Amino acid sequence: MESVIVAFESDRSCERIRDILETSGTAACILCHSAAEVKRIVSKQRITTVICGFKLPDQPAEALFEDLPPTCSMLMVAVQGMLDLCQNDDIFRLASPVRRGDLVASVRLLLQMGHRLEKFVRPQRSQEEENLIRSAKELLMDRNGMTEEQAHRFLQKKSMDSGVKMVQTARLVLGMG
């Protein structure tokens, strides 16, 4: 099941949205109570959907939306009067009190859009590049006793630290670069 972030000031709102989405099998929910929490999680995980109220304690939802990656959609759930104040046309809106079916359908649509957007934003690797990265991970696992995930993170971090693509780092690990 894909994960979404549910961010509201109120625990009750977070739990209500989570219950609807998780019992319907739509998404697993990561609960947050501040924009800083949302940004921290989005920077570490591949999240394509944030569901939130009009504002969080540390930042309005519109300002948070500007800080999210382009592949991340936002669904703002608030009373109609607050939704009318939202100036950003790229933020999806749902008036509360929200009906279960409307919420589930909206989140499913946003998750589908996120997958389609990622295909265009995320560069695709060739089969040869995938094989090089896989070989480098296997080498790291054999030589250093790393798990596959640790080897992948090692390659990612070295790539980011040196400002090169992961396939170039894999070539260096394999002694081909």
mmCIF file of C-alpha atoms in Angstrom:
data_model
loop_
_atom_site.group_PDB
_atom_site.id
_atom_site.type_symbol
_atom_site.label_atom_id
_atom_site.label_comp_id
_atom_site.label_asym_id
_atom_site.label_seq_id
_atom_site.Cartn_x
_atom_site.Cartn_y
_atom_site.Cartn_z
ATOM 1 C CA MET A 1 0.000 0.000 0.000
ATOM 2 C CA GLU A 2 1.308 3.437 -0.895
ATOM 3 C CA SER A 3 1.924 6.028 1.822
ATOM 4 C CA VAL A 4 0.452 9.508 2.048
ATOM 5 C CA ILE A 5 1.042 12.226 4.598
ATOM 6 C CA VAL A 6 -1.903 13.422 6.659
ATOM 7 C CA ALA A 7 -1.101 16.743 8.345
ATOM 8 C CA PHE A 8 -3.529 18.634 10.552
ATOM 9 C CA GLU A 9 -3.177 20.636 13.748
ATOM 10 C CA SER A 10 -5.798 18.445 15.379
ATOM 11 C CA ASP A 11 -5.123 14.818 16.322
ATOM 12 C CA ARG A 12 -8.810 14.103 15.773
ATOM 13 C CA SER A 13 -8.696 15.293 12.146
ATOM 14 C CA CYS A 14 -5.537 13.270 11.450
ATOM 15 C CA GLU A 15 -7.047 10.129 12.937
ATOM 16 C CA ARG A 16 -10.369 10.522 11.113
ATOM 17 C CA ILE A 17 -8.676 10.891 7.704
ATOM 18 C CA ARG A 18 -6.279 8.031 8.495
ATOM 19 C CA ASP A 19 -9.146 5.725 9.518
ATOM 20 C CA ILE A 20 -11.014 6.402 6.271
ATOM 21 C CA LEU A 21 -7.980 5.903 4.019
ATOM 22 C CA GLU A 22 -6.523 2.876 5.781
ATOM 23 C CA THR A 23 -9.782 0.966 6.310
ATOM 24 C CA SER A 24 -10.674 1.487 2.639
ATOM 25 C CA GLY A 25 -7.252 0.146 1.602
ATOM 26 C CA THR A 26 -6.489 3.389 -0.224
ATOM 27 C CA ALA A 27 -3.217 4.312 1.478
ATOM 28 C CA ALA A 28 -1.075 3.948 4.569
ATOM 29 C CA CYS A 29 -0.951 7.244 6.431
ATOM 30 C CA ILE A 30 1.973 9.042 8.025
ATOM 31 C CA LEU A 31 0.577 11.519 10.542
ATOM 32 C CA CYS A 32 2.191 14.940 10.964
ATOM 33 C CA HIS A 33 1.292 18.021 12.957
ATOM 34 C CA SER A 34 3.615 20.623 11.412
ATOM 35 C CA ALA A 35 4.920 21.739 8.031
ATOM 36 C CA ALA A 36 8.468 21.032 9.231
ATOM 37 C CA GLU A 37 7.534 17.382 9.871
ATOM 38 C CA VAL A 38 5.972 17.107 6.414
ATOM 39 C CA LYS A 39 9.063 18.547 4.713
ATOM 40 C CA ARG A 40 11.382 16.255 6.661
ATOM 41 C CA ILE A 41 9.433 13.126 5.698
ATOM 42 C CA VAL A 42 9.015 14.152 2.053
ATOM 43 C CA SER A 43 12.778 14.700 1.808
ATOM 44 C CA LYS A 44 13.452 11.159 3.038
ATOM 45 C CA GLN A 45 10.638 9.149 1.429
ATOM 46 C CA ARG A 46 8.947 9.058 -1.941
ATOM 47 C CA ILE A 47 5.607 10.653 -1.078
ATOM 48 C CA THR A 48 3.319 11.868 -3.858
ATOM 49 C CA THR A 49 0.347 13.088 -1.797
ATOM 50 C CA VAL A 50 -0.071 15.344 1.236
ATOM 51 C CA ILE A 51 -3.521 15.787 2.778
ATOM 52 C CA CYS A 52 -3.757 18.744 5.120
ATOM 53 C CA GLY A 53 -5.850 21.508 6.579
ATOM 54 C CA PHE A 54 -5.741 25.167 5.574
ATOM 55 C CA LYS A 55 -2.859 25.848 7.933
ATOM 56 C CA LEU A 56 -0.459 24.047 10.222
ATOM 57 C CA PRO A 57 0.983 25.547 13.431
ATOM 58 C CA ASP A 58 4.213 26.650 11.755
ATOM 59 C CA GLN A 59 3.106 27.489 8.212
ATOM 60 C CA PRO A 60 0.042 27.919 6.002
ATOM 61 C CA ALA A 61 -0.647 25.003 3.649
ATOM 62 C CA GLU A 62 -0.075 27.197 0.577
ATOM 63 C CA ALA A 63 3.461 28.040 1.724
ATOM 64 C CA LEU A 64 4.140 24.371 2.500
ATOM 65 C CA PHE A 65 2.968 23.400 -0.989
ATOM 66 C CA GLU A 66 5.598 25.696 -2.526
ATOM 67 C CA ASP A 67 8.307 23.795 -0.605
ATOM 68 C CA LEU A 68 7.200 20.343 -1.811
ATOM 69 C CA PRO A 69 8.759 18.604 -4.834
ATOM 70 C CA PRO A 70 6.879 18.991 -8.140
ATOM 71 C CA THR A 71 5.790 15.338 -8.022
ATOM 72 C CA CYS A 72 3.930 15.886 -4.737
ATOM 73 C CA SER A 73 0.242 16.860 -4.826
ATOM 74 C CA MET A 74 -1.660 18.497 -2.005
ATOM 75 C CA LEU A 75 -5.278 17.936 -1.011
ATOM 76 C CA MET A 76 -6.504 20.671 1.301
ATOM 77 C CA VAL A 77 -9.468 19.686 3.477
ATOM 78 C CA ALA A 78 -11.170 22.596 5.225
ATOM 79 C CA VAL A 79 -14.478 24.410 5.543
ATOM 80 C CA GLN A 80 -15.527 26.072 2.297
ATOM 81 C CA GLY A 81 -14.824 29.584 3.609
ATOM 82 C CA MET A 82 -11.170 28.696 4.196
ATOM 83 C CA LEU A 83 -10.852 26.883 0.855
ATOM 84 C CA ASP A 84 -12.086 30.045 -0.871
ATOM 85 C CA LEU A 85 -9.088 31.909 0.603
ATOM 86 C CA CYS A 86 -6.621 29.540 -1.089
ATOM 87 C CA GLN A 87 -4.976 31.373 -4.008
ATOM 88 C CA ASN A 88 -2.971 28.490 -5.504
ATOM 89 C CA ASP A 89 -4.879 26.720 -8.277
ATOM 90 C CA ASP A 90 -2.489 23.727 -8.131
ATOM 91 C CA ILE A 91 -3.762 22.723 -4.680
ATOM 92 C CA PHE A 92 -6.702 20.321 -4.762
ATOM 93 C CA ARG A 93 -9.514 21.157 -2.355
ATOM 94 C CA LEU A 94 -12.212 19.189 -0.569
ATOM 95 C CA ALA A 95 -14.800 20.893 1.647
ATOM 96 C CA SER A 96 -15.358 19.538 5.132
ATOM 97 C CA PRO A 97 -17.194 17.835 6.572
ATOM 98 C CA VAL A 98 -15.843 15.412 4.006
ATOM 99 C CA ARG A 99 -17.735 12.362 2.791
ATOM 100 C CA ARG A 100 -15.846 9.079 2.920
ATOM 101 C CA GLY A 101 -16.366 8.295 -0.786
ATOM 102 C CA ASP A 102 -15.237 11.756 -1.887
ATOM 103 C CA LEU A 103 -12.043 11.522 0.177
ATOM 104 C CA VAL A 104 -11.171 8.029 -1.038
ATOM 105 C CA ALA A 105 -11.832 8.911 -4.693
ATOM 106 C CA SER A 106 -9.800 12.132 -4.427
ATOM 107 C CA VAL A 107 -6.794 10.453 -2.817
ATOM 108 C CA ARG A 108 -6.834 7.582 -5.322
ATOM 109 C CA LEU A 109 -6.842 10.096 -8.171
ATOM 110 C CA LEU A 110 -3.939 12.050 -6.657
ATOM 111 C CA LEU A 111 -1.920 8.855 -6.154
ATOM 112 C CA GLN A 112 -2.465 7.910 -9.809
ATOM 113 C CA MET A 113 -1.415 11.397 -10.904
ATOM 114 C CA GLY A 114 1.701 11.137 -8.733
ATOM 115 C CA HIS A 115 2.740 7.910 -10.448
ATOM 116 C CA ARG A 116 2.263 9.417 -13.887
ATOM 117 C CA LEU A 117 4.147 12.590 -12.942
ATOM 118 C CA GLU A 118 7.068 10.611 -11.524
ATOM 119 C CA LYS A 119 7.529 8.817 -14.843
ATOM 120 C CA PHE A 120 8.120 12.142 -16.543
ATOM 121 C CA VAL A 121 10.181 13.796 -13.817
ATOM 122 C CA ARG A 122 12.387 10.884 -12.772
ATOM 123 C CA PRO A 123 14.997 10.029 -15.386
ATOM 124 C CA GLN A 124 14.852 6.441 -16.605
ATOM 125 C CA ARG A 125 18.009 4.333 -16.626
ATOM 126 C CA SER A 126 18.955 2.020 -19.454
ATOM 127 C CA GLN A 127 19.211 -1.717 -18.811
ATOM 128 C CA GLU A 128 23.006 -1.421 -19.002
ATOM 129 C CA GLU A 129 22.995 1.294 -16.315
ATOM 130 C CA GLU A 130 20.696 -0.780 -14.092
ATOM 131 C CA ASN A 131 23.060 -3.753 -14.483
ATOM 132 C CA LEU A 132 26.092 -1.607 -13.529
ATOM 133 C CA ILE A 133 24.338 -0.353 -10.401
ATOM 134 C CA ARG A 134 23.218 -3.882 -9.482
ATOM 135 C CA SER A 135 26.785 -5.174 -9.935
ATOM 136 C CA ALA A 136 28.204 -2.386 -7.767
ATOM 137 C CA LYS A 137 25.675 -3.159 -5.037
ATOM 138 C CA GLU A 138 26.544 -6.865 -5.200
ATOM 139 C CA LEU A 139 30.238 -6.023 -4.892
ATOM 140 C CA LEU A 140 29.596 -3.806 -1.873
ATOM 141 C CA MET A 141 27.451 -6.511 -0.303
ATOM 142 C CA ASP A 142 30.119 -9.190 -0.829
ATOM 143 C CA ARG A 143 33.140 -7.133 0.223
ATOM 144 C CA ASN A 144 31.633 -5.088 3.041
ATOM 145 C CA GLY A 145 28.831 -7.304 4.337
ATOM 146 C CA MET A 146 26.193 -4.704 3.489
ATOM 147 C CA THR A 147 22.537 -5.441 2.883
ATOM 148 C CA GLU A 148 21.102 -4.515 -0.520
ATOM 149 C CA GLU A 149 19.462 -1.449 1.030
ATOM 150 C CA GLN A 150 22.720 -0.333 2.695
ATOM 151 C CA ALA A 151 24.634 -0.764 -0.561
ATOM 152 C CA HIS A 152 21.985 1.238 -2.438
ATOM 153 C CA ARG A 153 22.087 4.043 0.147
ATOM 154 C CA PHE A 154 25.886 4.039 0.035
ATOM 155 C CA LEU A 155 25.829 4.533 -3.748
ATOM 156 C CA GLN A 156 23.135 7.196 -3.442
ATOM 157 C CA LYS A 157 24.985 9.145 -0.759
ATOM 158 C CA LYS A 158 28.338 9.002 -2.558
ATOM 159 C CA SER A 159 26.609 10.170 -5.748
ATOM 160 C CA MET A 160 24.897 13.063 -4.023
ATOM 161 C CA ASP A 161 28.040 14.073 -2.106
ATOM 162 C CA SER A 162 30.128 14.151 -5.277
ATOM 163 C CA GLY A 163 27.374 15.578 -7.498
ATOM 164 C CA VAL A 164 27.470 12.769 -10.061
ATOM 165 C CA LYS A 165 24.884 10.292 -11.271
ATOM 166 C CA MET A 166 24.583 6.992 -9.456
ATOM 167 C CA VAL A 167 25.709 5.046 -12.515
ATOM 168 C CA GLN A 168 29.005 6.986 -12.482
ATOM 169 C CA THR A 169 29.517 6.120 -8.808
ATOM 170 C CA ALA A 170 28.760 2.474 -9.614
ATOM 171 C CA ARG A 171 31.437 2.526 -12.318
ATOM 172 C CA LEU A 172 33.968 3.873 -9.796
ATOM 173 C CA VAL A 173 33.056 1.169 -7.269
ATOM 174 C CA LEU A 174 33.529 -1.460 -9.961
ATOM 175 C CA GLY A 175 36.893 0.044 -10.925
ATOM 176 C CA MET A 176 35.646 0.956 -14.395
ATOM 177 C CA GLY A 177 35.707 4.725 -14.003
#
